[in-house]
């Protein structure tokens, strides 16, 4: 049986379905790949681009893509004229209409050397409404040779008219044991960390929250240390909420969170996971935790925090995370979150 997308781990059903469609030439003109950072969206998109243009596509015994032909190698190296990628600038919260219009205009040019031109838009949920409407025009009447691949962490922020014209591909999350197995097989840093500090290694696995790509990033020594520090800050914040601490204590705890939008998003996601653990444990002491490596530690931290207060803080952090990606001012957002938490603690 032919193998598809060998560089992408897991996601077997998706690989079989999309790979077979590429092999048969019966492809939709647009895809929406959804999943959190580190879930393999970019890997899948590049594997799809390589497979569409692979010189060994017609050889049944070869994996698809083969990874060895000239087209595959140049696509992996980022040096292929018929593969275009659009990303938002790091200092911007949104992807504007002019950038999308320029990207769209290129789609009407003939391919340079292949049958398929592939256009990947990363962080597509960050497109403004105007940018999405500009893209909609080409999705309604796409050029014959063009395939558009949208990558999104939050698909609910994409217009329904866009989603209805693209085939949706959800990325699968991995189990903690699968991530641990892959890391220990391929990473010497992971092996050393597990031998030296198994609790720290387990914390990295849980912080990755089913995302192998994120786990690979976090396993690096500096990031692993930063992750351990962040976990401590989250626990201190929750402890302060439990003690009904003062405004200044809560504000200080929140001020320890990152100030850059993308990094803050990750920290808030992990705070949400920690709060979720505590809420679930209130109802089922045997429930699987997503943030806490020790169920006993989570149970102790719950202490006398009521379910109502935990749920209210959980809702407040969720709302802050949502507003963060709607271009809210980070400083004002965290001040508002602090005030909301204080209101909850006063109940």
CSV table of C-alpha atoms in Angstrom, one decimal:
chain,number,residue,atom,x,y,z
A,1,UNK,CA,0.0,0.0,0.0
A,2,UNK,CA,1.4,3.4,-1.0
A,3,UNK,CA,2.4,5.7,1.9
A,4,UNK,CA,1.5,9.4,1.8
A,5,UNK,CA,3.1,12.5,3.4
A,6,UNK,CA,5.9,10.7,5.2
A,7,UNK,CA,7.1,13.9,7.0
A,8,UNK,CA,3.8,14.2,8.8
A,9,UNK,CA,3.4,12.1,11.9
A,10,UNK,CA,0.0,10.6,12.8
A,11,UNK,CA,-3.2,11.9,11.1
A,12,UNK,CA,-3.4,8.6,9.2
A,13,UNK,CA,-7.0,9.0,8.0
A,14,UNK,CA,-6.3,12.5,6.6
A,15,UNK,CA,-3.1,11.4,4.9
A,16,UNK,CA,-4.9,8.5,3.2
A,17,UNK,CA,-7.8,10.6,2.0
A,18,UNK,CA,-5.9,13.7,0.8
A,19,UNK,CA,-3.0,11.6,-0.6
A,20,UNK,CA,-5.4,9.5,-2.7
A,21,UNK,CA,-7.2,12.6,-4.0
A,22,UNK,CA,-3.9,14.1,-5.1
A,23,UNK,CA,-2.8,10.8,-6.7
A,24,UNK,CA,-6.1,10.6,-8.6
A,25,UNK,CA,-6.1,14.3,-9.6
A,26,UNK,CA,-9.5,14.8,-8.1
A,27,UNK,CA,-8.7,17.7,-5.8
A,28,UNK,CA,-10.9,20.6,-4.6
A,29,UNK,CA,-9.5,24.0,-5.4
A,30,UNK,CA,-9.2,25.1,-1.8
A,31,UNK,CA,-8.5,23.6,1.6
A,32,UNK,CA,-8.8,25.0,5.2
A,33,UNK,CA,-6.4,23.2,7.6
A,34,UNK,CA,-7.3,23.9,11.2
A,35,UNK,CA,-5.4,23.2,14.4
A,36,UNK,CA,-3.4,25.0,17.1
A,37,UNK,CA,0.3,26.0,16.7
A,38,UNK,CA,2.6,23.0,16.5
A,39,UNK,CA,-0.1,20.6,15.3
A,40,UNK,CA,1.4,20.1,11.9
A,41,UNK,CA,-0.6,22.4,9.7
A,42,UNK,CA,2.4,23.8,7.9
A,43,UNK,CA,4.0,20.4,7.5
A,44,UNK,CA,0.8,19.0,5.9
A,45,UNK,CA,0.5,22.0,3.5
A,46,UNK,CA,4.1,21.6,2.3
A,47,UNK,CA,3.7,17.9,1.9
A,48,UNK,CA,0.5,18.5,-0.2
A,49,UNK,CA,2.4,21.0,-2.4
A,50,UNK,CA,5.3,18.5,-2.8
A,51,UNK,CA,2.9,15.7,-3.6
A,52,UNK,CA,1.0,17.7,-6.3
A,53,UNK,CA,4.3,18.4,-8.1
A,54,UNK,CA,6.3,15.2,-7.3
A,55,UNK,CA,8.0,13.7,-10.3
A,56,UNK,CA,7.3,10.2,-8.9
A,57,UNK,CA,3.6,10.8,-8.5
A,58,UNK,CA,2.8,8.2,-11.2
A,59,UNK,CA,5.1,5.5,-9.7
A,60,UNK,CA,2.9,3.4,-7.4
A,61,UNK,CA,5.7,1.9,-5.3
A,62,UNK,CA,7.1,5.3,-4.2
A,63,UNK,CA,5.9,7.3,-1.2
A,64,UNK,CA,4.0,10.4,-2.2
A,65,UNK,CA,5.8,12.8,-2.1
A,66,UNK,CA,9.0,11.0,-2.7
A,67,UNK,CA,11.1,13.7,-1.1
A,68,UNK,CA,14.0,13.0,-3.5
A,69,UNK,CA,13.1,14.5,-6.8
A,70,UNK,CA,14.0,18.0,-7.8
A,71,UNK,CA,10.5,19.4,-7.2
A,72,UNK,CA,10.2,17.9,-3.8
A,73,UNK,CA,13.7,19.1,-2.7
A,74,UNK,CA,13.1,22.6,-3.8
A,75,UNK,CA,9.6,22.8,-2.2
A,76,UNK,CA,11.1,21.6,1.1
A,77,UNK,CA,13.9,24.2,0.7
A,78,UNK,CA,11.5,27.0,0.0
A,79,UNK,CA,12.9,27.5,-3.5
A,80,UNK,CA,10.0,26.6,-5.8
A,81,UNK,CA,8.5,29.2,-8.1
A,82,UNK,CA,5.0,27.8,-8.2
A,83,UNK,CA,4.6,27.6,-4.4
A,84,UNK,CA,3.7,31.0,-2.8
A,85,UNK,CA,3.2,31.6,1.0
A,86,UNK,CA,1.6,34.6,2.6
A,87,UNK,CA,2.1,35.3,6.3
A,88,UNK,CA,1.2,38.3,8.4
A,89,UNK,CA,4.1,40.4,9.6
A,90,UNK,CA,5.4,39.5,13.1
A,91,UNK,CA,4.7,43.1,14.4
A,92,UNK,CA,1.1,43.0,13.0
A,93,UNK,CA,-2.0,41.5,14.5
A,94,UNK,CA,-3.9,41.3,11.2
A,95,UNK,CA,-3.3,40.4,7.5
A,96,UNK,CA,-4.6,43.3,5.4
A,97,UNK,CA,-6.6,43.6,2.2
A,98,UNK,CA,-3.7,45.0,0.1
A,99,UNK,CA,-1.5,42.0,0.8
A,100,UNK,CA,-4.3,39.6,0.0
A,101,UNK,CA,-5.1,41.4,-3.2
A,102,UNK,CA,-1.5,41.3,-4.4
A,103,UNK,CA,-1.4,37.5,-3.6
A,104,UNK,CA,-4.7,37.0,-5.4
A,105,UNK,CA,-3.4,38.8,-8.6
A,106,UNK,CA,-0.5,36.4,-8.8
A,107,UNK,CA,-2.9,33.5,-9.0
A,108,UNK,CA,-4.0,34.5,-12.5
A,109,UNK,CA,-0.5,34.2,-13.9
A,110,UNK,CA,0.5,31.0,-15.6
A,111,UNK,CA,2.6,28.4,-13.7
A,112,UNK,CA,6.3,28.8,-14.2
A,113,UNK,CA,7.2,25.1,-14.5
A,114,UNK,CA,4.5,22.9,-13.1
A,115,UNK,CA,0.8,21.9,-13.5
A,116,UNK,CA,-0.1,23.1,-10.0
A,117,UNK,CA,0.4,26.5,-8.4
A,118,UNK,CA,-0.1,26.3,-4.7
A,119,UNK,CA,-0.9,29.3,-2.5
A,120,UNK,CA,-0.6,28.9,1.2
A,121,UNK,CA,-2.0,31.6,3.6
A,122,UNK,CA,-0.7,31.1,7.1
A,123,UNK,CA,-2.6,32.6,10.1
A,124,UNK,CA,-5.6,33.0,7.8
A,125,UNK,CA,-7.9,33.8,10.7
A,126,UNK,CA,-5.9,37.0,11.0
A,127,UNK,CA,-7.2,38.3,7.7
A,128,UNK,CA,-9.4,41.3,8.1
A,129,UNK,CA,-13.0,41.1,6.9
A,130,UNK,CA,-12.0,43.1,3.8
A,131,UNK,CA,-9.1,40.8,3.1
A,132,UNK,CA,-11.3,37.7,3.4
A,133,UNK,CA,-13.8,39.2,1.0
A,134,UNK,CA,-11.0,40.0,-1.4
A,135,UNK,CA,-10.0,36.3,-1.3
A,136,UNK,CA,-13.6,35.2,-1.7
A,137,UNK,CA,-13.6,36.5,-5.2
A,138,UNK,CA,-10.9,34.1,-6.4
A,139,UNK,CA,-12.4,31.2,-4.3
A,140,UNK,CA,-15.7,31.7,-6.2
A,141,UNK,CA,-13.9,31.5,-9.6
A,142,UNK,CA,-10.4,30.0,-9.1
A,143,UNK,CA,-7.9,29.6,-12.0
A,144,UNK,CA,-7.8,26.0,-13.1
A,145,UNK,CA,-4.2,25.3,-12.1
A,146,UNK,CA,-4.4,27.0,-8.6
A,147,UNK,CA,-4.8,25.3,-5.2
A,148,UNK,CA,-5.3,27.5,-2.2
A,149,UNK,CA,-4.5,26.2,1.3
A,150,UNK,CA,-5.6,28.2,4.3
A,151,UNK,CA,-4.0,27.5,7.7
A,152,UNK,CA,-5.8,28.6,10.8
A,153,UNK,CA,-5.6,28.2,14.5
A,154,UNK,CA,-9.1,29.5,15.1
A,155,UNK,CA,-11.4,28.6,12.2
A,156,UNK,CA,-14.4,30.2,13.7
A,157,UNK,CA,-12.9,33.6,12.9
A,158,UNK,CA,-13.0,32.9,9.2
A,159,UNK,CA,-16.1,34.0,7.3
A,160,UNK,CA,-18.7,31.3,6.6
A,161,UNK,CA,-18.6,32.2,2.9
A,162,UNK,CA,-14.8,31.3,2.9
A,163,UNK,CA,-15.3,28.1,4.8
A,164,UNK,CA,-18.1,26.9,2.6
A,165,UNK,CA,-15.8,27.1,-0.4
A,166,UNK,CA,-12.8,25.1,1.1
A,167,UNK,CA,-12.5,21.5,2.2
A,168,UNK,CA,-11.9,21.4,5.9
A,169,UNK,CA,-9.0,19.3,7.3
A,170,UNK,CA,-8.7,19.2,11.1
A,171,UNK,CA,-5.3,18.3,12.5
A,172,UNK,CA,-5.4,15.5,15.1
A,173,UNK,CA,-3.9,15.9,18.5
A,174,UNK,CA,-1.5,13.3,19.8
A,175,UNK,CA,-1.7,11.5,23.1
A,176,UNK,CA,0.9,12.3,25.7
A,177,UNK,CA,2.4,8.8,25.4
A,178,UNK,CA,2.7,9.2,21.6
A,179,UNK,CA,4.5,12.5,22.0
A,180,UNK,CA,6.8,11.1,24.6
A,181,UNK,CA,7.6,8.1,22.5
A,182,UNK,CA,8.5,10.2,19.4
A,183,UNK,CA,10.6,12.7,21.5
A,184,UNK,CA,12.5,9.9,23.2
A,185,UNK,CA,13.1,8.2,19.9
A,186,UNK,CA,14.4,11.3,18.0
A,187,UNK,CA,15.7,13.8,20.6
A,188,UNK,CA,18.8,13.4,22.7
A,189,UNK,CA,17.7,16.5,24.7
A,190,UNK,CA,14.4,14.7,25.5
A,191,UNK,CA,16.3,11.6,26.7
A,192,UNK,CA,18.6,13.6,28.9
A,193,UNK,CA,15.8,15.7,30.4
A,194,UNK,CA,13.7,12.6,31.2
A,195,UNK,CA,16.7,11.0,32.9
A,196,UNK,CA,17.5,14.1,34.9
A,197,UNK,CA,14.1,15.4,35.8
A,198,UNK,CA,11.1,13.3,34.9
A,199,UNK,CA,8.6,15.8,36.3
A,200,UNK,CA,10.0,18.5,34.1
A,201,UNK,CA,9.8,16.2,31.1
A,202,UNK,CA,6.2,15.4,31.9
A,203,UNK,CA,5.4,19.1,32.2
A,204,UNK,CA,6.7,19.7,28.7
A,205,UNK,CA,4.6,16.9,27.3
A,206,UNK,CA,1.5,18.3,29.0
A,207,UNK,CA,2.2,21.9,28.0
A,208,UNK,CA,2.4,20.8,24.4
A,209,UNK,CA,-1.3,19.8,24.7
A,210,UNK,CA,-1.3,17.1,22.0
A,211,UNK,CA,0.9,19.1,19.6
A,212,UNK,CA,4.1,17.3,18.6
A,213,UNK,CA,5.6,20.4,16.9
A,214,UNK,CA,5.2,22.5,20.0
A,215,UNK,CA,6.7,19.7,22.1
A,216,UNK,CA,9.8,19.6,19.9
A,217,UNK,CA,10.2,23.4,20.4
A,218,UNK,CA,9.6,23.3,24.1
A,219,UNK,CA,12.1,20.5,24.7
A,220,UNK,CA,15.0,22.9,24.0
A,221,UNK,CA,16.8,23.8,27.2
A,222,UNK,CA,16.0,27.5,27.3
A,223,UNK,CA,12.4,27.0,26.3
A,224,UNK,CA,12.0,24.1,28.7
A,225,UNK,CA,13.3,26.3,31.6
A,226,UNK,CA,11.0,29.1,30.5
A,227,UNK,CA,8.1,26.7,30.4
A,228,UNK,CA,8.8,25.5,33.9
A,229,UNK,CA,8.9,29.1,35.1
A,230,UNK,CA,5.7,29.9,33.3
A,231,UNK,CA,3.9,26.9,34.9
A,232,UNK,CA,5.0,28.2,38.3
A,233,UNK,CA,3.6,31.7,37.5
A,234,UNK,CA,0.3,30.2,36.5
A,235,UNK,CA,0.1,28.1,39.7
A,236,UNK,CA,0.9,31.2,41.8
A,237,UNK,CA,-1.8,33.2,40.0
A,238,UNK,CA,-4.4,30.5,40.7
A,239,UNK,CA,-3.2,30.3,44.3
A,240,UNK,CA,-3.7,34.1,44.7
A,241,UNK,CA,-7.2,33.8,43.3
A,242,UNK,CA,-7.9,31.1,45.8
A,243,UNK,CA,-6.8,33.3,48.7
A,244,UNK,CA,-8.8,36.3,47.3
A,245,UNK,CA,-5.6,38.3,47.1
A,246,UNK,CA,-5.4,42.0,46.7
A,247,UNK,CA,-5.6,43.8,43.3
A,248,UNK,CA,-1.9,44.5,43.4
A,249,UNK,CA,-1.0,40.8,44.0
A,250,UNK,CA,-3.3,39.7,41.1
A,251,UNK,CA,-2.0,42.4,38.9
A,252,UNK,CA,1.7,41.5,39.7
A,253,UNK,CA,0.9,37.9,38.9
A,254,UNK,CA,-0.6,38.8,35.5
A,255,UNK,CA,2.3,41.2,34.8
A,256,UNK,CA,4.6,38.2,34.8
A,257,UNK,CA,2.9,37.0,31.6
A,258,UNK,CA,4.5,37.8,28.2
A,259,UNK,CA,3.7,41.1,26.6
A,260,UNK,CA,4.1,40.0,23.0
A,261,UNK,CA,0.7,38.9,21.5
A,262,UNK,CA,1.7,35.5,20.2
A,263,UNK,CA,3.6,34.5,23.4
A,264,UNK,CA,0.8,35.8,25.6
A,265,UNK,CA,-1.7,33.8,23.6
A,266,UNK,CA,0.2,30.6,24.5
A,267,UNK,CA,0.3,31.5,28.2
A,268,UNK,CA,-3.4,32.3,28.3
A,269,UNK,CA,-4.1,28.9,26.6
A,270,UNK,CA,-2.1,27.1,29.3
A,271,UNK,CA,-3.9,29.1,32.1
A,272,UNK,CA,-7.2,28.1,30.5
A,273,UNK,CA,-6.0,24.4,30.6
A,274,UNK,CA,-5.0,24.7,34.3
A,275,UNK,CA,-8.4,26.2,35.2
A,276,UNK,CA,-10.2,23.6,33.2
A,277,UNK,CA,-8.3,20.9,35.2
A,278,UNK,CA,-9.4,22.4,38.5
A,279,UNK,CA,-13.0,22.6,37.4
A,280,UNK,CA,-13.1,19.0,36.2
A,281,UNK,CA,-11.4,17.7,39.4
A,282,UNK,CA,-14.1,19.4,41.4
A,283,UNK,CA,-16.6,17.0,39.8
A,284,UNK,CA,-14.3,14.0,39.2
A,285,UNK,CA,-11.1,13.5,41.2
A,286,UNK,CA,-10.0,10.8,38.8
A,287,UNK,CA,-10.3,12.9,35.6
A,288,UNK,CA,-7.3,13.2,33.3
A,289,UNK,CA,-5.5,16.6,33.7
A,290,UNK,CA,-4.2,18.6,30.8
A,291,UNK,CA,-1.9,21.0,32.7
A,292,UNK,CA,-1.0,19.5,36.1
A,293,UNK,CA,1.4,16.6,36.1
A,294,UNK,CA,0.2,15.7,39.6
A,295,UNK,CA,-3.5,15.2,40.2
A,296,UNK,CA,-2.8,15.5,44.0
A,297,UNK,CA,-1.2,18.9,43.5
A,298,UNK,CA,-4.2,20.1,41.4
A,299,UNK,CA,-6.6,18.8,44.1
A,300,UNK,CA,-4.7,20.7,46.8
A,301,UNK,CA,-4.6,23.9,44.8
A,302,UNK,CA,-8.4,23.7,44.3
A,303,UNK,CA,-8.7,24.0,48.1
A,304,UNK,CA,-11.7,26.1,49.0
A,305,UNK,CA,-12.0,27.8,45.6
A,306,UNK,CA,-15.7,27.3,44.7
A,307,UNK,CA,-16.8,25.8,41.3
A,308,UNK,CA,-18.5,29.1,40.6
A,309,UNK,CA,-15.4,31.2,41.1
A,310,UNK,CA,-13.3,28.8,39.0
A,311,UNK,CA,-15.8,28.9,36.1
A,312,UNK,CA,-16.1,32.7,36.2
A,313,UNK,CA,-12.3,33.1,36.1
A,314,UNK,CA,-12.2,30.5,33.3
A,315,UNK,CA,-14.8,32.5,31.3
A,316,UNK,CA,-12.9,35.7,31.9
A,317,UNK,CA,-9.6,34.3,30.7
A,318,UNK,CA,-11.3,32.7,27.6
A,319,UNK,CA,-12.8,36.1,26.7
A,320,UNK,CA,-9.4,37.8,27.1
A,321,UNK,CA,-7.8,35.3,24.9
A,322,UNK,CA,-10.5,35.8,22.2
A,323,UNK,CA,-10.1,39.6,22.5
A,324,UNK,CA,-6.3,39.3,22.2
A,325,UNK,CA,-6.7,38.1,18.6
A,326,UNK,CA,-9.2,40.8,17.8
A,327,UNK,CA,-6.4,43.3,18.0
A,328,UNK,CA,-7.1,44.4,21.6
A,329,UNK,CA,-4.4,46.5,23.3
A,330,UNK,CA,-2.4,44.0,25.3
A,331,UNK,CA,-1.8,46.3,28.3
A,332,UNK,CA,-5.4,47.3,28.5
A,333,UNK,CA,-6.5,43.7,28.0
A,334,UNK,CA,-4.5,42.5,31.0
A,335,UNK,CA,-5.7,45.4,33.2
A,336,UNK,CA,-9.3,44.5,32.3
A,337,UNK,CA,-8.7,40.8,33.0
A,338,UNK,CA,-7.2,41.7,36.4
A,339,UNK,CA,-10.3,43.8,37.3
A,340,UNK,CA,-12.6,41.0,36.1
A,341,UNK,CA,-10.7,38.5,38.3
A,342,UNK,CA,-10.9,40.8,41.3
A,343,UNK,CA,-14.7,41.2,40.7
A,344,UNK,CA,-15.0,37.4,40.7
A,345,UNK,CA,-12.8,37.0,43.8
A,346,UNK,CA,-15.1,39.4,45.6
A,347,UNK,CA,-18.1,37.3,45.1
